mmCIF file of C-alpha atoms in Angstrom:
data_model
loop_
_atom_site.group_PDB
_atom_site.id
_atom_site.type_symbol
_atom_site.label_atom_id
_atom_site.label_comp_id
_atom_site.label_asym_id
_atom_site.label_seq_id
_atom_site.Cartn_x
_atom_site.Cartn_y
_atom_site.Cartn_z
ATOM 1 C CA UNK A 169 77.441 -21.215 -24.085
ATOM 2 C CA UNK A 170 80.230 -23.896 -24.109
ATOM 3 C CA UNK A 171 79.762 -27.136 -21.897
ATOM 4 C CA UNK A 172 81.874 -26.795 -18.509
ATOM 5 C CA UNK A 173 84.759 -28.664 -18.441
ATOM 6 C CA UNK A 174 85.771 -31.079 -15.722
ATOM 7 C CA UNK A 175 87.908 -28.653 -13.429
ATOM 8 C CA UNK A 176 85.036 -26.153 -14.064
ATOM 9 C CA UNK A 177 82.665 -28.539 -12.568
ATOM 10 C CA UNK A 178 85.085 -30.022 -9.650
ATOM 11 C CA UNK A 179 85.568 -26.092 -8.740
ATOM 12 C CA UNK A 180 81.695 -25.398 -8.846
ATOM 13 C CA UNK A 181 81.209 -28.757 -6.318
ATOM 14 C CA UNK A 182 83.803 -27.234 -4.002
ATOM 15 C CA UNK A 183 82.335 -23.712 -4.212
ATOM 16 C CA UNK A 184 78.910 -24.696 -3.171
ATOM 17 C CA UNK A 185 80.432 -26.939 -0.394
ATOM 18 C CA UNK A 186 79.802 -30.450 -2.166
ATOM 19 C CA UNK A 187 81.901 -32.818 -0.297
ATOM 20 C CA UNK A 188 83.353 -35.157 -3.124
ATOM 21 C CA UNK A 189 86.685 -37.256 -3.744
ATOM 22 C CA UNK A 190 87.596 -37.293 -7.304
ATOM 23 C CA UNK A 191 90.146 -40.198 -8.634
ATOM 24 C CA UNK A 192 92.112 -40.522 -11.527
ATOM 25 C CA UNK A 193 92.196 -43.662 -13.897
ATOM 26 C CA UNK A 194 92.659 -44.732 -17.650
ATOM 27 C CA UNK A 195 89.456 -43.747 -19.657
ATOM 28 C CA UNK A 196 86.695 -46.543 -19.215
ATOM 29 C CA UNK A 197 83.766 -46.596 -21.802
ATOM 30 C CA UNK A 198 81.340 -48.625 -20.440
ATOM 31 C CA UNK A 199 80.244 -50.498 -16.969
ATOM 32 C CA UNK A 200 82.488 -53.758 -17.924
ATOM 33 C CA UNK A 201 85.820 -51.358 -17.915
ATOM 34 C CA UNK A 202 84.864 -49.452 -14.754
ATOM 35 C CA UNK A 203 84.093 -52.827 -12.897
ATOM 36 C CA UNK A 204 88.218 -53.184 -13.280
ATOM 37 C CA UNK A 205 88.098 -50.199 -11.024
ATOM 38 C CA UNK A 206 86.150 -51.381 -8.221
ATOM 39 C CA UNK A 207 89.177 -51.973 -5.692
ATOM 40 C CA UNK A 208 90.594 -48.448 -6.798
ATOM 41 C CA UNK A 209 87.337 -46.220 -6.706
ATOM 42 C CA UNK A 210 84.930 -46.654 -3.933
ATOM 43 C CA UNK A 211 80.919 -45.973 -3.851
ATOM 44 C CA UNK A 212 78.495 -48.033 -6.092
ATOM 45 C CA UNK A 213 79.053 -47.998 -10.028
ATOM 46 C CA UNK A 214 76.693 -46.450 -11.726
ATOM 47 C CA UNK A 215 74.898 -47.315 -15.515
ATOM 48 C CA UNK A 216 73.485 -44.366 -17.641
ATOM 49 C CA UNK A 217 71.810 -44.085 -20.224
ATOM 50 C CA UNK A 218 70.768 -41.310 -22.177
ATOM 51 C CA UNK A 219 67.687 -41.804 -24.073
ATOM 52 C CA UNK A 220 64.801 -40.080 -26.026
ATOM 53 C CA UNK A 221 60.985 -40.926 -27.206
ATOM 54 C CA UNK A 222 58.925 -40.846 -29.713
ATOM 55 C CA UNK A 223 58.454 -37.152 -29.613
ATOM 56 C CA UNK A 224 62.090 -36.425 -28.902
ATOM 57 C CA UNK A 225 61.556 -35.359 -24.994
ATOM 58 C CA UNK A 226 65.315 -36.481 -23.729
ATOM 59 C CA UNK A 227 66.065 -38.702 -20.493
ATOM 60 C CA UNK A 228 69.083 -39.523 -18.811
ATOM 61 C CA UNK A 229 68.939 -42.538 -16.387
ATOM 62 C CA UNK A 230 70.672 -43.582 -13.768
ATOM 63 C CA UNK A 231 70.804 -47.149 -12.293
ATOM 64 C CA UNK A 232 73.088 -49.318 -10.590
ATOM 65 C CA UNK A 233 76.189 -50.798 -12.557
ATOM 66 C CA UNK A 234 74.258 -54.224 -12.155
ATOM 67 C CA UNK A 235 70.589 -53.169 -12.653
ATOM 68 C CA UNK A 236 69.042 -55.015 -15.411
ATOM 69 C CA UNK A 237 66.254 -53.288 -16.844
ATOM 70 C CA UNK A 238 64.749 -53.032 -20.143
ATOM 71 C CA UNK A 239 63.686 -49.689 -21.826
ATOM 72 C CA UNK A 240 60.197 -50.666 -22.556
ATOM 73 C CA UNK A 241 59.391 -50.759 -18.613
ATOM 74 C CA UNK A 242 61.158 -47.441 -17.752
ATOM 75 C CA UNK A 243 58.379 -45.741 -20.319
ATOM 76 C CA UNK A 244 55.901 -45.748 -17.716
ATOM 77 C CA UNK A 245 57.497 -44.016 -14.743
ATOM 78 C CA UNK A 246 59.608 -41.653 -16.985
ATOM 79 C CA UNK A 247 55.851 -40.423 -18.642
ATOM 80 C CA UNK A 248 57.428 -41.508 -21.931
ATOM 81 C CA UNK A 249 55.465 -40.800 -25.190
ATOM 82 C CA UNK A 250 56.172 -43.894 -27.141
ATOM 83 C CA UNK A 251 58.912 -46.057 -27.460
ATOM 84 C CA UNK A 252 62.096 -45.367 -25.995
ATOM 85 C CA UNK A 253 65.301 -45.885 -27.642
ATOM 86 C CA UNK A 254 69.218 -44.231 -26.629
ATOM 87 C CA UNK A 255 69.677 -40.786 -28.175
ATOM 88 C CA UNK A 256 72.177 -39.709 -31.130
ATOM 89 C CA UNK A 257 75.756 -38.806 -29.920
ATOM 90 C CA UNK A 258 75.241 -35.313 -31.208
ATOM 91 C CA UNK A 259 71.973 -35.132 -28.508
ATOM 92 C CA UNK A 260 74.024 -35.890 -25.776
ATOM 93 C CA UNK A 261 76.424 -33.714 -26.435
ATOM 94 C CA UNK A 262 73.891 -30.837 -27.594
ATOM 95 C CA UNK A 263 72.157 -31.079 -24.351
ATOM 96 C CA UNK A 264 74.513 -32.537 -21.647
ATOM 97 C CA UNK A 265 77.724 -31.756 -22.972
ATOM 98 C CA UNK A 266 79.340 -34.869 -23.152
ATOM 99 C CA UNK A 267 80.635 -37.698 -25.497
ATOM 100 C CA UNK A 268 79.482 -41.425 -25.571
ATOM 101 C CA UNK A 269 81.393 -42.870 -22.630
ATOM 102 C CA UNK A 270 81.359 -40.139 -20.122
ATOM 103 C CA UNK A 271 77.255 -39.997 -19.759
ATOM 104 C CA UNK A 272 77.177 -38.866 -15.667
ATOM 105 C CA UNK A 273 74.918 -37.400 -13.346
ATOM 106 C CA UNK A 274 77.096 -34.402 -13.210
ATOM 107 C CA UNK A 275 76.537 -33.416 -16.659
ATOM 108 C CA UNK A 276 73.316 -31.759 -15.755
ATOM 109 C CA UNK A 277 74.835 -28.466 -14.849
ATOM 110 C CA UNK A 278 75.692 -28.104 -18.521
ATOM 111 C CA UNK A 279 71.550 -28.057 -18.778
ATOM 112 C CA UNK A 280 70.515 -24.812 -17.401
ATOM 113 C CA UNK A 281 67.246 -25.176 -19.390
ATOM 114 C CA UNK A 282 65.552 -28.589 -18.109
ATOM 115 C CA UNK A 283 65.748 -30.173 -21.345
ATOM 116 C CA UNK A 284 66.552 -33.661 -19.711
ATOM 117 C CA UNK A 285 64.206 -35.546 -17.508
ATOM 118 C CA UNK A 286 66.634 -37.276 -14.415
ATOM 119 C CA UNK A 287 66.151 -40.458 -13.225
ATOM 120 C CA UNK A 288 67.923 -42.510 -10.639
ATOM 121 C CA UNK A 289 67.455 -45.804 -9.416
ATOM 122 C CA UNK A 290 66.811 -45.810 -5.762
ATOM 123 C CA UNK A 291 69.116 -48.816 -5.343
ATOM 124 C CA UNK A 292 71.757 -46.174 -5.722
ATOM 125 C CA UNK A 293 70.438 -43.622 -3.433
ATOM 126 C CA UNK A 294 70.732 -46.163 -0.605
ATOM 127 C CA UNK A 295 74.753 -46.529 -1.268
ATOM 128 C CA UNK A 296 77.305 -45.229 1.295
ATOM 129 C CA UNK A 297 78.197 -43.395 -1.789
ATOM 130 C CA UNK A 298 77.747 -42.947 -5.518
ATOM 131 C CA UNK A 299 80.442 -42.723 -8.458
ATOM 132 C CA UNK A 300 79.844 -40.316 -11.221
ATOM 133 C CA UNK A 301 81.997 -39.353 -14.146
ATOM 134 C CA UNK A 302 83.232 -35.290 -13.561
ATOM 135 C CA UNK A 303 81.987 -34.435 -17.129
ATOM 136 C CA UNK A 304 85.198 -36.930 -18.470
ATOM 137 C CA UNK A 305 85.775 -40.818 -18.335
ATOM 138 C CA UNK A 306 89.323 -40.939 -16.815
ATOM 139 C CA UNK A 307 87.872 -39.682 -13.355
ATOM 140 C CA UNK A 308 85.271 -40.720 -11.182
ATOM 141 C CA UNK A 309 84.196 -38.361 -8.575
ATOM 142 C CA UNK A 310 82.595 -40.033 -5.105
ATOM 143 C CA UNK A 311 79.954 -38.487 -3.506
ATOM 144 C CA UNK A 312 77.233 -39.310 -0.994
ATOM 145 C CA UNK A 313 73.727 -39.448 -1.858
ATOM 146 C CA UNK A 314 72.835 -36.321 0.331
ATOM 147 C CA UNK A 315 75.829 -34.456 -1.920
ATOM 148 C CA UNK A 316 74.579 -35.952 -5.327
ATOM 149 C CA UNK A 317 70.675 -34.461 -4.045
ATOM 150 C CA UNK A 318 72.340 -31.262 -3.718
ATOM 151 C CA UNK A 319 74.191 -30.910 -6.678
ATOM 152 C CA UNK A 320 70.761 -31.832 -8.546
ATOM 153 C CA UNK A 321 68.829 -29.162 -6.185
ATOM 154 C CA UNK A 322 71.369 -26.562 -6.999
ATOM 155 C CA UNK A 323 70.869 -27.574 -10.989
ATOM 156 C CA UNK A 324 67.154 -26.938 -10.514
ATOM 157 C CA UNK A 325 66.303 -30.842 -11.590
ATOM 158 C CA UNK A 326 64.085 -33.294 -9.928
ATOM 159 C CA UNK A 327 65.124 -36.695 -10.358
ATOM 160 C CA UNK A 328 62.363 -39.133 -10.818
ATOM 161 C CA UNK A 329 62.532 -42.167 -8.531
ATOM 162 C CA UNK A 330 63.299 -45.131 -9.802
ATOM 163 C CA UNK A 331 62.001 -48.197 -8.080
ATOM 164 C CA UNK A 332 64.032 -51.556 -10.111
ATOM 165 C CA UNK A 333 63.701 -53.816 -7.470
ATOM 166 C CA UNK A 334 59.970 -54.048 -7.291
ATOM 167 C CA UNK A 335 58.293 -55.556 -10.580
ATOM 168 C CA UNK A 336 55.583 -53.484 -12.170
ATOM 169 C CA UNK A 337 52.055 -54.628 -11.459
ATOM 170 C CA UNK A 338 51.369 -55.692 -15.058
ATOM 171 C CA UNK A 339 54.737 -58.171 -15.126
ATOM 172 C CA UNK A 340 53.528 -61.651 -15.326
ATOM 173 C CA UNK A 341 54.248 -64.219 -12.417
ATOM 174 C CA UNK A 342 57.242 -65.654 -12.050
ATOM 175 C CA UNK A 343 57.335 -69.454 -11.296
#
């Protein structure tokens, strides 16, 4: 079955009653060119990251624009067997659909199956509202947390929470 395509997906969020505002803008590839969009798009950037393990189990993770976070510490709270590292192209777009560049929340309605493990920083779920790519990188759609956990209820996935802010108990001290 082909991936959706971004009016495909826009319609589906307005059929199930998905409040969302969806804006226009020259394709950005990564957080530094959608920070030039700030002023135009509201709602809190978002980072993602599609990545896999040692024994190819597949992740996509959300965070904050500004979230700095190394891989090795997600590998714990994802249940990650081995090292993590960011998947091929041809695995993102085998699983979610997309190309390098438009990596988005919304992607997992092209994965029917639950071949992805979700993520998402709980920085983000505390935002007014949260900017995703519709499936493409020259829109952003805006939604509210409560609309994002009902578009991933409706997809049947279960995001794992995220907790940045808080080191993990085995971080040294700072000081």
């Amino acid at each position: 079955m082909p991936p959706l395509t971004p009016d495909v997906l826009l319609a589906r969020l307005s059929a199930y009653g998905i409040p969302s505002e969806t804006f226009s803008h020259p394709p950005v590839h990564t957080v530094a060119d959608a920070r030039r969009l700030r002023g135009a798009v509201p709602g809190a950037q978002t980072k993602n990251l599609f990545l896999r393990d040692a024994k190819k189990t597949y992740f996509l993770v959300t965070l904050a624009a500004d979230a700095d976070v190394k891989l090795k510490r997600l590998r714990t709270p994802l249940g990650a067997r081995g090292a993590l590292s960011f998947a091929s192209p041809e695995a993102l777009f085998k699983r979610l659909g997309v190309l390098p560049g438009s990596v988005t929340l919304l992607a997992l309605a092209n994965d029917p199956e639950h071949r992805v493990t979700v993520a998402i920083d709980t920085a983000l779920l505390r935002a007014d509202a949260i900017g995703c790519h519709p499936l493409t990188n020259t829109r952003t759609t805006v939604l509210s947390p409560d609309a994002l956990r009902t578009f991933l209820a409706l997809t049947g996935h279960v995001p794992v929470l995220l907790d940045l802010e808080t080191p993990p108990a085995d971080a040294p001290a700072e000081g």
